[in-house]
XYZ file of C-alpha atoms in Angstrom:
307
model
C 0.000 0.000 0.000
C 1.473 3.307 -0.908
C 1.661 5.911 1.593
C 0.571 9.039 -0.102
C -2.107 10.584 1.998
C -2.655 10.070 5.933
C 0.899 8.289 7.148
C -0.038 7.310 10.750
C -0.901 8.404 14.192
C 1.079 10.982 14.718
C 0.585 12.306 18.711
C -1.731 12.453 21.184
C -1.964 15.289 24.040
C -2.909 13.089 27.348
C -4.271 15.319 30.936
C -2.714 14.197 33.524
C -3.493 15.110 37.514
C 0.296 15.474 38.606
C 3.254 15.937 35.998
C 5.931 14.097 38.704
C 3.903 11.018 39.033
C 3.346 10.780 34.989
C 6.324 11.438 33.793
C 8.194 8.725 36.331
C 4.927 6.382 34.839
C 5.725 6.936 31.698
C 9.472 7.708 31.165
C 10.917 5.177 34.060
C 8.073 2.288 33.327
C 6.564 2.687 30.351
C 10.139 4.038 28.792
C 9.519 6.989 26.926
C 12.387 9.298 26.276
C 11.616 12.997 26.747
C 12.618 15.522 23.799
C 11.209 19.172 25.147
C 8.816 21.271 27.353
C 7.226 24.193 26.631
C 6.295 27.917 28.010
C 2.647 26.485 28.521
C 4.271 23.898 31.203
C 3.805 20.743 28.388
C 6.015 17.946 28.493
C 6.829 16.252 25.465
C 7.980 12.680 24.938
C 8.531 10.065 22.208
C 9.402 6.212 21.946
C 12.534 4.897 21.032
C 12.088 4.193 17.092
C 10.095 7.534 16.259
C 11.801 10.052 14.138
C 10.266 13.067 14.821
C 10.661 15.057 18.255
C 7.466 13.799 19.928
C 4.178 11.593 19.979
C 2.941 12.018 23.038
C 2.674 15.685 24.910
C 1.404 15.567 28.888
C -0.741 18.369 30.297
C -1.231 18.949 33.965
C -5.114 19.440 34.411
C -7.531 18.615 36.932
C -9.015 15.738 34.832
C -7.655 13.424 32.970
C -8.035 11.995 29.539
C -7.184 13.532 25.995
C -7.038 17.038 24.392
C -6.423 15.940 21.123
C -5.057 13.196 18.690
C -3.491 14.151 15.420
C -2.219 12.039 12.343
C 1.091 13.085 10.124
C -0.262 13.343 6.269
C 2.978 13.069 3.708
C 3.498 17.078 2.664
C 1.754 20.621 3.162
C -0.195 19.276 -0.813
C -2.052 16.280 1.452
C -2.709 18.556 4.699
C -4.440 21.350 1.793
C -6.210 18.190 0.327
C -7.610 16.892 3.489
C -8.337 20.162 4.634
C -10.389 20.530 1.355
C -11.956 17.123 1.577
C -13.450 17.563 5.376
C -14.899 21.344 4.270
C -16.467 19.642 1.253
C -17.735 17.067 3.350
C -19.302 19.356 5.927
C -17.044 19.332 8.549
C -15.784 22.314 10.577
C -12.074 22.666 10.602
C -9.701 25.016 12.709
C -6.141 26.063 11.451
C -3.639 25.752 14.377
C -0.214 27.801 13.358
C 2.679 26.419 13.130
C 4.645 26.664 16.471
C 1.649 25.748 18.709
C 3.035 22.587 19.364
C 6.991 22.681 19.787
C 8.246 22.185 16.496
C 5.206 21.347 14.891
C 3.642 23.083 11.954
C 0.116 24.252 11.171
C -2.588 21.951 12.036
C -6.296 21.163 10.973
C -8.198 20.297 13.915
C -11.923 19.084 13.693
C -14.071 17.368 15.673
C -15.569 13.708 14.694
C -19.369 12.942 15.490
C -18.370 10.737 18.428
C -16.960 14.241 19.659
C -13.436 13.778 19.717
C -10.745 16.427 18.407
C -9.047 14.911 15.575
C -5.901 17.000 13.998
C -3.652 16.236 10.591
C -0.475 18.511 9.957
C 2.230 17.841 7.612
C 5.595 18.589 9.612
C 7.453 17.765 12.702
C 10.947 18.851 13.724
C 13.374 15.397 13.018
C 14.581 14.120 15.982
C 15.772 10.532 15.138
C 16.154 7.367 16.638
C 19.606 7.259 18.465
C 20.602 4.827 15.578
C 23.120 6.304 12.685
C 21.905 6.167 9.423
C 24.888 4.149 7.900
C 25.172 0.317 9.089
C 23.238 1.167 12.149
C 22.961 -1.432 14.823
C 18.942 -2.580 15.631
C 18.452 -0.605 19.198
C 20.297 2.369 20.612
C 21.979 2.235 24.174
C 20.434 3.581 27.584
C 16.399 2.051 26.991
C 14.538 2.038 29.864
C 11.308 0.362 31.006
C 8.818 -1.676 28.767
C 10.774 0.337 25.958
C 8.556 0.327 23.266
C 9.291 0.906 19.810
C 6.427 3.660 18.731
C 3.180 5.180 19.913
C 0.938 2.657 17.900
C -2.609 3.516 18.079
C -5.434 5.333 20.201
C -9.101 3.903 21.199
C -11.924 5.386 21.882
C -15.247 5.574 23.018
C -17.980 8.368 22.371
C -21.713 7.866 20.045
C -22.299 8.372 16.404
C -19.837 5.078 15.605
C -21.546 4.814 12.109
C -21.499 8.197 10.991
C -17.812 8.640 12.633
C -16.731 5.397 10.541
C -18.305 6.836 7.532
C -16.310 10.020 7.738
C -12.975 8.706 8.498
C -13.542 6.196 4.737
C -14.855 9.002 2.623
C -13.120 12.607 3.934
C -9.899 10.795 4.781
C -9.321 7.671 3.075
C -9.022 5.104 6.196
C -9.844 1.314 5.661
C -12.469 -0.187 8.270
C -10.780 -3.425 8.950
C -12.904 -4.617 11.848
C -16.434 -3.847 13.237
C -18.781 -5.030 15.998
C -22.376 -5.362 15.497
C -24.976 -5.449 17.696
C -28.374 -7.400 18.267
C -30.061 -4.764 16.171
C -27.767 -4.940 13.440
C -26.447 -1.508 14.529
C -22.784 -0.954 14.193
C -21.126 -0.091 18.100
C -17.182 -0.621 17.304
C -15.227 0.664 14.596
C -11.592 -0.457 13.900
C -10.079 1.694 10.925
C -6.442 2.174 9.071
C -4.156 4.457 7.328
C -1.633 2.189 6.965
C -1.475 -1.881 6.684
C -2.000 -2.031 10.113
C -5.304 -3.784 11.512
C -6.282 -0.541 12.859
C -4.953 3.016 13.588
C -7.951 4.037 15.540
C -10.688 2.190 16.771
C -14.278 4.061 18.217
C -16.437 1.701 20.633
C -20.207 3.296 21.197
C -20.429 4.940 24.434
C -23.789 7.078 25.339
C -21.198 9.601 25.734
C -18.710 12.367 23.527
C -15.094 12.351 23.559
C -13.700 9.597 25.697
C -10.687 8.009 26.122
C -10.460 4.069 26.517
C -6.637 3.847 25.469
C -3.628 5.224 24.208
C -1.587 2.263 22.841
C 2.208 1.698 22.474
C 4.003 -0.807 20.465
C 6.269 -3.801 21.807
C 8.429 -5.674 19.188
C 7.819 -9.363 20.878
C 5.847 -11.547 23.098
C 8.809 -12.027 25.175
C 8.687 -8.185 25.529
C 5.098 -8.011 26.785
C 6.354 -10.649 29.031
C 8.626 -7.946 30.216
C 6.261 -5.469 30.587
C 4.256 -7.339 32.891
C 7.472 -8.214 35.113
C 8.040 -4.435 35.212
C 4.522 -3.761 36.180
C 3.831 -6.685 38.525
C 7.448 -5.269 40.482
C 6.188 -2.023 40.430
C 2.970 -2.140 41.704
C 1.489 -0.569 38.095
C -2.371 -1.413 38.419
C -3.287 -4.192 36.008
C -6.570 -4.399 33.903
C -5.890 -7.617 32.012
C -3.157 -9.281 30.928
C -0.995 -10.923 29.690
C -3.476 -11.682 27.022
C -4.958 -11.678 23.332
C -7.398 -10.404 21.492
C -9.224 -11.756 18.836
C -10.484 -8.586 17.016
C -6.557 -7.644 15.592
C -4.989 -10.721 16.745
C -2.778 -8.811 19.013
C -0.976 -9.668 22.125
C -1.585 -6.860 24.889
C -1.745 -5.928 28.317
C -4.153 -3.258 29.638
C -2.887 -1.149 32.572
C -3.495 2.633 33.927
C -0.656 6.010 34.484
C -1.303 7.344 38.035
C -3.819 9.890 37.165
C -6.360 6.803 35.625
C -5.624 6.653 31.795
C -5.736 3.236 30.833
C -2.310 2.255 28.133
C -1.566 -0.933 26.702
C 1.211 -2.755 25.415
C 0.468 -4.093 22.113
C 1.694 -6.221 19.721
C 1.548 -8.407 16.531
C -1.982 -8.009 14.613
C -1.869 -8.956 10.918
C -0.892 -6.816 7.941
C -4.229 -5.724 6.112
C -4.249 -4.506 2.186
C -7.251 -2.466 0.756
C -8.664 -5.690 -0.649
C -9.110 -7.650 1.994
C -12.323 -8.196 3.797
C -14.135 -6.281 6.514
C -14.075 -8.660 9.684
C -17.491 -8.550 11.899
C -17.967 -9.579 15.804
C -21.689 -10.298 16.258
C -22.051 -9.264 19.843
C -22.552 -12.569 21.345
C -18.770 -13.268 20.545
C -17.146 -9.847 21.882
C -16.052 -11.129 24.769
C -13.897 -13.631 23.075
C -13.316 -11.026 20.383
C -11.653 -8.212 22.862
C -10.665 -11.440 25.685
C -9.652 -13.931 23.270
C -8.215 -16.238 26.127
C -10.672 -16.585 29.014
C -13.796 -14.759 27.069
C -14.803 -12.956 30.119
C -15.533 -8.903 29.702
C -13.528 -7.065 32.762
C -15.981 -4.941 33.760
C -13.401 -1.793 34.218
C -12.991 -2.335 30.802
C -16.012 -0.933 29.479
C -16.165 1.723 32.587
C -13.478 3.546 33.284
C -12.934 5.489 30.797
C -11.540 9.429 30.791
């Protein structure tokens, strides 16, 4: 699959209740490297493998959950074509400047029908990887923590799943890979791509707007979620579920929560989807197998505690 358009998640900006506790959460455990802060108090962090200066940006606030998650589109040509395509399509978009975000350019921010602000933008300051880029080795030195590779994907939960789905395949070109339907035939959980990923996004109905479920980091291995749980069982990191699998994706994960109550995961494997493949559907009878694959129980936090 070419990658002309959208290019993948780009960053999310998480609230957090106290910087201190996050940022020993998620630099020390987790394993996130920091790269800058800003005049507004912003913290900004990426994982090891990421090129650009940051993916994901903490905000002290007195709630948590997200501000906003934006997606890196190929050149300032696709950010004016996407901007084009959501106006066309009836959607109401905002032009950040450049510079609002530490080294970021202008962004177009909009808001989906589940409620939740979506941004693209087109450049990033380079940062790199700690590898050179002639005969480099396959990790730098000095990793810390469940040291994942990128910032994979983002769930979440609001209404309007249909309409949401509908605008993310015709304004902006994503595949739905996955879906959930319920006993009315209704669709209630959306998993959709940019990339050949089996999802870049996912939306589960919630009589709600603009929740969080997840924010979503890649591991390169079993062996390394393995890891992660050591690190979180010594630390005393509170556990949703896992070690475990799920059956929508196929991936390997572990569900756990930062100190102010956002829930992460470690993720990995999936398959690799192409345009022509199928759309997968979960009746709901089976989603309990299809987000537990091993044990087929629903954790009941799981569909709760959300921010």
């Amino acid at each position: 699959m070419a990658m002309t358009g959208i290019l993948r998640p780009g960053h999310v900006q998480l609230r957090v209740l106290e910087l201190g506790p996050a940022l020993h959460h998620y630099k020390e455990m987790v394993g996130l490297i920091e790269t800058a802060r800003d005049d507004e108090g912003r913290v900004y962090l990426k994982a090891w493998d990421e090129q650009d200066l940051f993916s994901i940006v903490l905000r002290e606030a007195e709630s948590p959950g997200l501000d906003f998650y934006g997606f890196k589109v190929l050149d300032k040509k696709a950010l004016e074509h996407y901007a084009k395509r959501l106006t066309d399509y009836g959607v109401a978009i905002e032009r950040i400047p450049a510079g609002d975000l530490k080294g970021t350019g202008e962004r177009i921010r909009f808001e989906t029908p589940s409620g939740h602000p979506l941004e693209l933008y087109a450049e990033k300051q380079h940062f790199g990887n700690g590898l050179p880029e002639v005969n480099p080795d396959v990790w730098p030195d000095g990793l810390k923590g469940m040291k994942p590779s990128r910032f994979d994907h983002v769930l979440l939960n609001g209404d309007s799943i249909p309409e949401t789905a509908k605008l993310f395949q015709e304004a902006l070109d994503f595949d739905l890979s996955e879906r959930i339907i319920n006993d009315k035939g209704e669709m209630v959980g959306a998993f959709l791509a940019c990339s050949t990923k089996a999802h870049d996004v996912a939306f589960i109905h919630e009589e709600s707007k603009g929740r969080l479920h997840h924010v979503s980091f890649h591991l390169e291995s079993w062996d390394e979620i393995r890891h992660a749980a050591d690190i979180m069982s010594k630390n005393y990191i509170p556990v949703e579920y896992g070690p475990g699998r799920h059956g929508l994706t196929r991936g390997l994960t572990i569900y756990f929560f930062d100190p102010s109550g956002n829930r992460n995961e470690t993720f990995h494997g999936g398959y690799i989807r192409y345009p022509d493949h199928p759309l997968l559907t979960w009746t709901h009878e089976e989603v309990p197998k299809g987000i537990f694959y091993y044990g087929h129980k629903i954790v009941e936090s799981f569909v709760s505690a959300n921010t």
